[in-house]
Amino acid sequence: MANFSINLRKESKISEVDFDNIPFGRVFADHMFIIDYEDGEWKNGRIQPYGDLSLSPALSCMHYGQAIFEGMKAYKSPSNEILLFRPLDNHKRLNRSADRMCMPSLPEDVFMSGLELLLNIDSDWIPQKEGSSLYIRPFMIGTDDYLGVKPSSKYSFIIYFCPVGSYYNQHLRIQIEEKYVRAAAGGVGYAKAAGNYAASMYPASLVQKHGYQQLLWTDAIEHKYIEELGTSNFFALIGDTLITPQLEGTILDGITRDSVIKLAKHLGHRVEEKRFEVAELIEAAKNGSLKEAFATGTAATLAKIETIAFRGTDYNIDVESSVLAEDLANRLDAIKNGHSEDPFGWVHKVEPQAVHSY
Ligand SMILES: *Cc1c(COP(=O)(O)O)cnc(C)c1O
């Protein structure tokens, strides 16, 4: 295992946190993991107190956007083990994003041993309460202080944690977008690259003024095919078929998406990954065969969609009878937090380690 230096906080901040009322994404655990890339290798892996970084104004990622991230969660099992959900898939996706953004790949053992060490050190920050978890944010940035446009020669990879509560999972009102574009073929849609989110904020803000939380993106050329939401993948149950857009390079390959597909098939449901026409969705909404629609992602696992707006008409779905969404969400959550069997081998147990500061 990689050898990292450890500098621990003198006193934990955990007593300041009200675990019954955690605002999403604003509470940070005691420590973070950092490793730097320079002269072609990853070095100086370290654990240090969570805190501000000192940065050059010329830092390349702040100008030219070499910045990628991941999102995952840790849980405590009923027997107090630390559980991760499909972490190696997050690692692989990080490296696919890195590759597209001309950034160095991070070895799997560095990703996993840094993450597992940090989880051991801050294990008290993993909430025990039903529905709560520890959100994990790994990310990589280019750190050259150089004004020219070229791939940075230096990078940092950092992991930090946010405990998140069992916040009420609100039902979504979404609008199908036909003007703006999130991703085009040949672009960076499949990468979890920071710029994708910056680009989608303005179009999203326009529909938020009209009471919709999110956009349902369509393809860049014809706006004829459904792609995904801003930070989650899209599913619709039409008749008895669960349909989701196929991966084509413009859609983020969500780990929750893949898990929902595999779990639904395992339960005997019919699942189709295909080019999914907006017209098919709207026709189903009109003729009553659209039974359910939901969004999938690590933050909320599965969020039911109650309204889909298209060309000025709201199509409503009875979320109270969205039994498939409910069932898949409950089963996935139970696998993740160790409350049920894991027939797919998705859950990764973190080995306990004795941690010495040095
Ligand atoms: C992160 C993300 C998702 C969901 O991915 P998960 O691995 O399920 O969390 C879907 N779409 C976009 C655009 C994303 O950034």
Short mmCIF file of C-alpha atoms and ligand atoms in Angstrom, two decimals:
data_model
loop_
_atom_site.label_atom_id
_atom_site.label_comp_id
_atom_site.label_asym_id
_atom_site.label_seq_id
_atom_site.Cartn_x
_atom_site.Cartn_y
_atom_site.Cartn_z
CA MET A 1 0.00 0.00 0.00
CA ALA A 2 1.11 3.54 -0.70
CA ASN A 3 2.83 5.38 2.13
CA PHE A 4 1.10 8.64 3.02
CA SER A 5 2.05 11.17 5.67
CA ILE A 6 -0.59 11.97 8.26
CA ASN A 7 -1.08 15.28 10.01
CA LEU A 8 -4.13 15.15 12.25
CA ARG A 9 -6.22 17.99 13.62
CA LYS A 10 -5.58 18.62 17.34
CA GLU A 11 -9.26 18.62 18.11
CA SER A 12 -12.20 17.31 16.09
CA LYS A 13 -14.96 19.70 14.98
CA ILE A 14 -17.55 16.96 15.15
CA SER A 15 -19.19 18.16 18.38
CA GLU A 16 -20.23 21.36 16.52
CA VAL A 17 -22.39 19.37 14.08
CA ASP A 18 -26.09 18.71 14.58
CA PHE A 19 -26.44 15.40 12.80
CA ASP A 20 -30.24 15.70 12.84
CA ASN A 21 -30.13 18.86 10.72
CA ILE A 22 -27.22 18.75 8.31
CA PRO A 23 -27.40 21.33 5.53
CA PHE A 24 -26.42 19.57 2.27
CA GLY A 25 -22.82 20.18 1.23
CA ARG A 26 -21.91 22.79 3.82
CA VAL A 27 -20.50 20.65 6.61
CA PHE A 28 -17.03 19.21 6.07
CA ALA A 29 -15.31 16.42 7.97
CA ASP A 30 -12.05 16.95 9.87
CA HIS A 31 -9.52 15.86 7.27
CA MET A 32 -8.78 15.65 3.56
CA PHE A 33 -6.48 13.58 1.39
CA ILE A 34 -4.17 15.29 -1.13
CA ILE A 35 -1.66 13.92 -3.60
CA ASP A 36 0.28 15.94 -6.17
CA TYR A 37 1.43 15.11 -9.69
CA GLU A 38 4.71 16.56 -10.86
CA ASP A 39 7.53 15.44 -13.19
CA GLY A 40 5.34 12.64 -14.47
CA GLU A 41 4.53 10.98 -11.12
CA TRP A 42 2.10 11.12 -8.22
CA LYS A 43 3.89 12.05 -5.00
CA ASN A 44 3.57 13.54 -1.54
CA GLY A 45 0.30 11.78 -0.67
CA ARG A 46 -0.90 13.16 2.64
CA ILE A 47 -3.74 13.48 5.09
CA GLN A 48 -4.13 16.94 6.56
CA PRO A 49 -6.82 18.93 8.37
CA TYR A 50 -9.65 20.02 6.02
CA GLY A 51 -9.02 23.67 5.23
CA ASP A 52 -8.26 26.34 2.65
CA LEU A 53 -5.65 25.83 -0.05
CA SER A 54 -3.19 28.53 -1.03
CA LEU A 55 -3.40 29.06 -4.79
CA SER A 56 -1.66 31.12 -7.46
CA PRO A 57 -3.93 33.52 -9.40
CA ALA A 58 -2.40 31.99 -12.53
CA LEU A 59 -3.53 28.48 -11.54
CA SER A 60 -4.29 26.86 -14.87
CA CYS A 61 -7.54 25.11 -13.89
CA MET A 62 -9.12 28.44 -12.95
CA HIS A 63 -8.57 29.78 -16.48
CA TYR A 64 -8.78 26.82 -18.83
CA GLY A 65 -10.90 24.40 -16.87
CA GLN A 66 -8.86 21.26 -16.35
CA ALA A 67 -11.02 20.19 -13.44
CA ILE A 68 -12.88 16.91 -12.98
CA PHE A 69 -14.69 15.34 -10.06
CA GLU A 70 -16.47 12.28 -8.73
CA GLY A 71 -19.31 11.77 -6.28
CA MET A 72 -19.80 8.72 -4.10
CA LYS A 73 -21.07 7.77 -0.65
CA ALA A 74 -19.98 5.78 2.41
CA TYR A 75 -22.36 4.09 4.86
CA LYS A 76 -22.09 2.37 8.23
CA SER A 77 -23.54 -1.15 8.24
CA PRO A 78 -25.68 -2.42 11.13
CA SER A 79 -22.51 -4.09 12.47
CA ASN A 80 -20.56 -0.81 12.18
CA GLU A 81 -18.49 -1.66 9.12
CA ILE A 82 -17.66 1.12 6.66
CA LEU A 83 -19.26 0.37 3.28
CA LEU A 84 -18.62 1.89 -0.13
CA PHE A 85 -20.81 1.33 -3.20
CA ARG A 86 -18.97 0.32 -6.41
CA PRO A 87 -15.94 2.57 -5.67
CA LEU A 88 -13.84 0.99 -8.42
CA ASP A 89 -16.39 2.22 -10.96
CA ASN A 90 -15.91 5.76 -9.68
CA HIS A 91 -12.17 5.31 -10.03
CA LYS A 92 -12.50 4.09 -13.62
CA ARG A 93 -14.80 6.97 -14.50
CA LEU A 94 -12.38 9.48 -12.93
CA ASN A 95 -9.68 8.18 -15.25
CA ARG A 96 -11.98 8.32 -18.30
CA SER A 97 -12.70 11.96 -17.44
CA ALA A 98 -8.98 12.61 -16.87
CA ASP A 99 -8.09 11.09 -20.22
CA ARG A 100 -10.58 13.30 -22.09
CA MET A 101 -9.35 16.45 -20.31
CA CYS A 102 -5.70 15.62 -21.01
CA MET A 103 -5.01 15.01 -17.33
CA PRO A 104 -2.92 12.16 -15.87
CA SER A 105 -4.63 8.99 -14.73
CA LEU A 106 -4.55 8.15 -11.05
CA PRO A 107 -3.50 4.60 -10.10
CA GLU A 108 -6.27 2.53 -8.53
CA ASP A 109 -4.22 1.77 -5.40
CA VAL A 110 -3.63 5.48 -4.76
CA PHE A 111 -7.35 6.24 -5.14
CA MET A 112 -8.45 3.35 -2.93
CA SER A 113 -5.74 3.55 -0.25
CA GLY A 114 -6.10 7.33 0.11
CA LEU A 115 -9.87 6.99 0.35
CA GLU A 116 -9.77 4.09 2.81
CA LEU A 117 -7.20 5.79 5.04
CA LEU A 118 -9.28 8.98 5.15
CA LEU A 119 -12.43 6.97 5.90
CA ASN A 120 -10.69 5.22 8.79
CA ILE A 121 -9.51 8.55 10.20
CA ASP A 122 -12.89 10.31 9.86
CA SER A 123 -15.14 7.27 10.38
CA ASP A 124 -17.05 9.06 13.17
CA TRP A 125 -18.32 11.44 10.48
CA ILE A 126 -20.30 8.69 8.74
CA PRO A 127 -23.84 9.31 10.00
CA GLN A 128 -25.57 6.29 11.53
CA LYS A 129 -29.10 7.55 11.07
CA GLU A 130 -31.43 5.90 8.57
CA GLY A 131 -31.11 7.64 5.21
CA SER A 132 -27.98 9.59 6.16
CA SER A 133 -24.55 8.95 4.68
CA LEU A 134 -21.14 10.44 4.09
CA TYR A 135 -20.85 12.13 0.71
CA ILE A 136 -17.39 11.74 -0.78
CA ARG A 137 -15.99 14.27 -3.24
CA PRO A 138 -12.80 13.20 -5.04
CA PHE A 139 -11.54 15.73 -7.61
CA MET A 140 -8.52 16.58 -9.73
CA ILE A 141 -7.30 20.00 -10.91
CA GLY A 142 -4.46 21.34 -13.05
CA THR A 143 -2.16 23.41 -10.82
CA ASP A 144 0.46 24.98 -13.11
CA ASP A 145 0.90 28.70 -12.55
CA TYR A 146 1.30 29.50 -16.22
CA LEU A 147 -0.74 31.78 -18.45
CA GLY A 148 -0.45 29.80 -21.69
CA VAL A 149 -3.15 27.49 -23.00
CA LYS A 150 -1.74 23.99 -22.74
CA PRO A 151 -2.28 20.97 -20.52
CA SER A 152 -0.98 21.70 -17.04
CA SER A 153 2.24 19.90 -16.08
CA LYS A 154 1.19 19.76 -12.41
CA TYR A 155 -2.02 18.44 -10.83
CA SER A 156 -3.53 17.78 -7.43
CA PHE A 157 -6.00 15.05 -6.56
CA ILE A 158 -8.01 15.71 -3.41
CA ILE A 159 -10.72 13.88 -1.47
CA TYR A 160 -12.96 15.51 1.12
CA PHE A 161 -16.14 14.45 2.91
CA CYS A 162 -19.54 15.97 3.70
CA PRO A 163 -21.95 14.17 6.02
CA VAL A 164 -25.42 14.44 4.47
CA GLY A 165 -28.76 13.98 6.14
CA SER A 166 -31.87 12.09 5.16
CA TYR A 167 -33.20 15.23 3.54
CA TYR A 168 -36.72 14.96 2.22
CA ASN A 169 -36.53 13.70 -1.31
CA GLN A 170 -38.73 16.17 -3.15
CA HIS A 171 -40.47 15.21 -6.35
CA LEU A 172 -39.10 16.85 -9.44
CA ARG A 173 -40.74 19.20 -11.90
CA ILE A 174 -38.65 19.22 -15.06
CA GLN A 175 -38.79 20.83 -18.49
CA ILE A 176 -37.63 19.36 -21.78
CA GLU A 177 -35.01 21.68 -23.29
CA GLU A 178 -35.07 22.38 -27.01
CA LYS A 179 -32.81 25.41 -27.36
CA TYR A 180 -29.71 25.11 -25.21
CA VAL A 181 -27.28 22.19 -25.26
CA ARG A 182 -25.43 20.36 -22.50
CA ALA A 183 -23.24 18.11 -24.61
CA ALA A 184 -22.64 17.32 -28.26
CA ALA A 185 -21.18 14.24 -29.95
CA GLY A 186 -17.40 14.49 -29.84
CA GLY A 187 -17.56 16.79 -26.82
CA VAL A 188 -17.07 16.14 -23.12
CA GLY A 189 -20.55 15.07 -22.01
CA TYR A 190 -19.38 11.68 -20.73
CA ALA A 191 -16.72 13.29 -18.53
CA LYS A 192 -17.50 14.57 -15.04
CA ALA A 193 -15.76 17.79 -16.03
CA ALA A 194 -16.39 21.00 -14.09
CA GLY A 195 -17.21 23.06 -17.20
CA ASN A 196 -20.25 20.91 -18.04
CA TYR A 197 -21.96 22.16 -14.91
CA ALA A 198 -21.03 25.80 -15.49
CA ALA A 199 -22.49 25.57 -18.99
CA SER A 200 -25.81 24.21 -17.76
CA MET A 201 -26.47 26.78 -15.02
CA TYR A 202 -27.82 29.55 -17.23
CA PRO A 203 -30.40 27.43 -19.13
CA ALA A 204 -31.42 25.84 -15.82
CA SER A 205 -31.88 29.26 -14.22
CA LEU A 206 -34.35 30.22 -16.98
CA VAL A 207 -36.70 27.30 -16.23
CA GLN A 208 -36.26 27.68 -12.48
CA LYS A 209 -37.95 31.06 -12.80
CA HIS A 210 -41.03 29.17 -13.98
CA GLY A 211 -41.07 26.69 -11.12
CA TYR A 212 -39.17 23.76 -12.64
CA GLN A 213 -36.09 22.53 -10.81
CA GLN A 214 -34.25 20.96 -13.71
CA LEU A 215 -33.96 20.54 -17.44
CA LEU A 216 -34.28 17.33 -19.35
CA TRP A 217 -31.57 17.72 -21.96
CA THR A 218 -32.06 16.57 -25.54
CA ASP A 219 -29.53 15.84 -28.28
CA ALA A 220 -27.59 18.80 -29.63
CA ILE A 221 -28.46 18.36 -33.31
CA GLU A 222 -32.22 17.79 -33.57
CA HIS A 223 -33.45 18.11 -29.95
CA LYS A 224 -35.35 14.97 -30.82
CA TYR A 225 -33.82 12.46 -28.40
CA ILE A 226 -33.80 12.54 -24.61
CA GLU A 227 -30.40 12.56 -22.93
CA GLU A 228 -30.35 13.21 -19.17
CA LEU A 229 -30.83 15.79 -16.42
CA GLY A 230 -28.19 18.21 -15.13
CA THR A 231 -26.69 15.86 -12.56
CA SER A 232 -28.69 12.68 -12.96
CA ASN A 233 -29.82 10.12 -15.53
CA PHE A 234 -33.39 9.72 -16.75
CA PHE A 235 -35.76 6.73 -16.71
CA ALA A 236 -39.40 6.36 -17.78
CA LEU A 237 -41.74 3.42 -17.25
CA ILE A 238 -43.94 3.21 -20.35
CA GLY A 239 -46.43 0.36 -20.19
CA ASP A 240 -44.35 -2.32 -18.52
CA THR A 241 -41.01 -1.32 -20.06
CA LEU A 242 -38.43 0.72 -18.21
CA ILE A 243 -36.70 2.92 -20.79
CA THR A 244 -33.52 4.96 -20.47
CA PRO A 245 -31.42 6.71 -23.13
CA GLN A 246 -28.45 4.67 -24.31
CA LEU A 247 -24.90 5.86 -23.61
CA GLU A 248 -23.50 7.62 -26.66
CA GLY A 249 -20.71 9.79 -25.32
CA THR A 250 -22.96 12.75 -24.59
CA ILE A 251 -24.49 11.19 -21.48
CA LEU A 252 -22.74 10.68 -18.15
CA ASP A 253 -22.37 6.96 -17.44
CA GLY A 254 -24.07 7.04 -14.03
CA ILE A 255 -23.27 4.28 -11.58
CA THR A 256 -26.79 4.56 -10.16
CA ARG A 257 -28.15 4.29 -13.73
CA ASP A 258 -26.21 1.10 -14.34
CA SER A 259 -27.25 -0.30 -10.94
CA VAL A 260 -30.94 0.45 -11.62
CA ILE A 261 -30.74 -1.29 -15.01
CA LYS A 262 -29.09 -4.38 -13.54
CA LEU A 263 -31.38 -4.51 -10.49
CA ALA A 264 -34.55 -4.06 -12.55
CA LYS A 265 -33.51 -6.82 -14.97
CA HIS A 266 -32.62 -9.07 -12.01
CA LEU A 267 -36.15 -8.53 -10.67
CA GLY A 268 -37.61 -9.60 -14.00
CA HIS A 269 -38.58 -6.19 -15.37
CA ARG A 270 -38.18 -5.39 -19.02
CA VAL A 271 -35.49 -2.70 -19.52
CA GLU A 272 -34.59 -0.95 -22.77
CA GLU A 273 -31.55 1.24 -23.38
CA LYS A 274 -32.13 3.00 -26.67
CA ARG A 275 -32.27 6.31 -28.50
CA PHE A 276 -35.31 7.61 -26.67
CA GLU A 277 -37.45 10.03 -28.67
CA VAL A 278 -39.09 12.96 -26.93
CA ALA A 279 -42.12 12.20 -29.13
CA GLU A 280 -42.44 8.71 -27.62
CA LEU A 281 -42.35 10.12 -24.09
CA ILE A 282 -44.92 12.81 -24.82
CA GLU A 283 -47.21 10.42 -26.67
CA ALA A 284 -47.07 8.04 -23.68
CA ALA A 285 -47.84 10.94 -21.33
CA LYS A 286 -50.87 11.85 -23.47
CA ASN A 287 -52.28 8.35 -23.82
CA GLY A 288 -51.73 7.36 -20.20
CA SER A 289 -49.09 4.68 -20.77
CA LEU A 290 -46.40 6.79 -19.04
CA LYS A 291 -46.64 5.27 -15.56
CA GLU A 292 -43.51 6.59 -13.87
CA ALA A 293 -40.46 8.76 -14.49
CA PHE A 294 -37.46 9.25 -12.27
CA ALA A 295 -33.92 10.59 -12.08
CA THR A 296 -30.96 8.57 -10.78
CA GLY A 297 -27.72 9.73 -9.17
CA THR A 298 -25.56 9.23 -6.10
CA ALA A 299 -26.87 12.26 -4.19
CA ALA A 300 -30.56 11.26 -4.12
CA THR A 301 -30.31 7.65 -5.44
CA LEU A 302 -33.67 7.96 -7.18
CA ALA A 303 -35.91 11.03 -7.39
CA LYS A 304 -39.45 10.68 -8.71
CA ILE A 305 -40.53 13.10 -11.43
CA GLU A 306 -44.04 14.47 -11.01
CA THR A 307 -44.19 16.94 -13.88
CA ILE A 308 -42.62 16.99 -17.34
CA ALA A 309 -43.13 20.24 -19.21
CA PHE A 310 -42.92 20.31 -23.01
CA ARG A 311 -43.72 23.26 -25.30
CA GLY A 312 -45.82 24.99 -22.68
CA THR A 313 -47.81 21.98 -21.47
CA ASP A 314 -47.32 20.30 -18.09
CA TYR A 315 -47.67 16.51 -18.15
CA ASN A 316 -48.27 15.21 -14.65
CA ILE A 317 -47.47 11.79 -13.26
CA ASP A 318 -49.09 10.29 -10.19
CA VAL A 319 -45.99 9.86 -8.01
CA GLU A 320 -48.02 8.18 -5.25
CA SER A 321 -48.46 5.17 -7.51
CA SER A 322 -44.83 5.12 -8.67
CA VAL A 323 -44.30 1.71 -7.13
CA LEU A 324 -41.41 0.58 -9.32
CA ALA A 325 -39.36 3.69 -8.47
CA GLU A 326 -40.13 3.22 -4.80
CA ASP A 327 -39.18 -0.46 -4.86
CA LEU A 328 -35.92 0.06 -6.77
CA ALA A 329 -34.90 2.94 -4.47
CA ASN A 330 -35.57 0.93 -1.32
CA ARG A 331 -33.72 -2.11 -2.60
CA LEU A 332 -30.71 -0.11 -3.76
CA ASP A 333 -30.49 1.79 -0.47
CA ALA A 334 -30.75 -1.46 1.49
CA ILE A 335 -27.87 -2.97 -0.51
CA LYS A 336 -25.75 0.19 -0.07
CA ASN A 337 -26.12 0.41 3.70
CA GLY A 338 -25.72 -3.29 4.35
CA HIS A 339 -29.34 -3.96 5.34
CA SER A 340 -29.85 -6.57 2.64
CA GLU A 341 -28.03 -9.14 0.52
CA ASP A 342 -25.75 -7.88 -2.24
CA PRO A 343 -26.25 -10.35 -5.10
CA PHE A 344 -24.13 -8.22 -7.46
CA GLY A 345 -20.95 -7.84 -5.38
CA TRP A 346 -21.35 -4.06 -5.42
CA VAL A 347 -20.58 -3.33 -1.79
CA HIS A 348 -16.96 -2.80 -0.82
CA LYS A 349 -16.08 -3.19 2.88
CA VAL A 350 -13.35 -0.86 4.11
CA GLU A 351 -10.84 -2.72 6.27
CA PRO A 352 -10.27 -1.12 9.68
CA GLN A 353 -6.74 0.32 10.06
CA ALA A 354 -4.88 1.57 13.09
CA VAL A 355 -3.85 5.13 12.26
CA HIS A 356 -0.69 6.70 13.60
CA SER A 357 0.13 10.32 13.01
CA TYR A 358 3.66 10.88 11.72
C1 LIG B 1 -22.81 12.44 -11.64
C2 LIG B 1 -23.82 12.55 -12.73
C3 LIG B 1 -24.83 11.58 -12.92
C4 LIG B 1 -25.07 10.44 -11.96
O1 LIG B 1 -23.98 9.57 -11.81
P1 LIG B 1 -23.94 8.59 -10.55
O2 LIG B 1 -22.69 7.81 -10.77
O3 LIG B 1 -25.15 7.77 -10.58
O4 LIG B 1 -23.89 9.47 -9.33
C5 LIG B 1 -25.65 11.69 -14.04
N1 LIG B 1 -25.52 12.74 -14.89
C6 LIG B 1 -24.58 13.69 -14.72
C7 LIG B 1 -24.51 14.79 -15.71
C8 LIG B 1 -23.72 13.63 -13.63
O5 LIG B 1 -22.82 14.59 -13.44
#
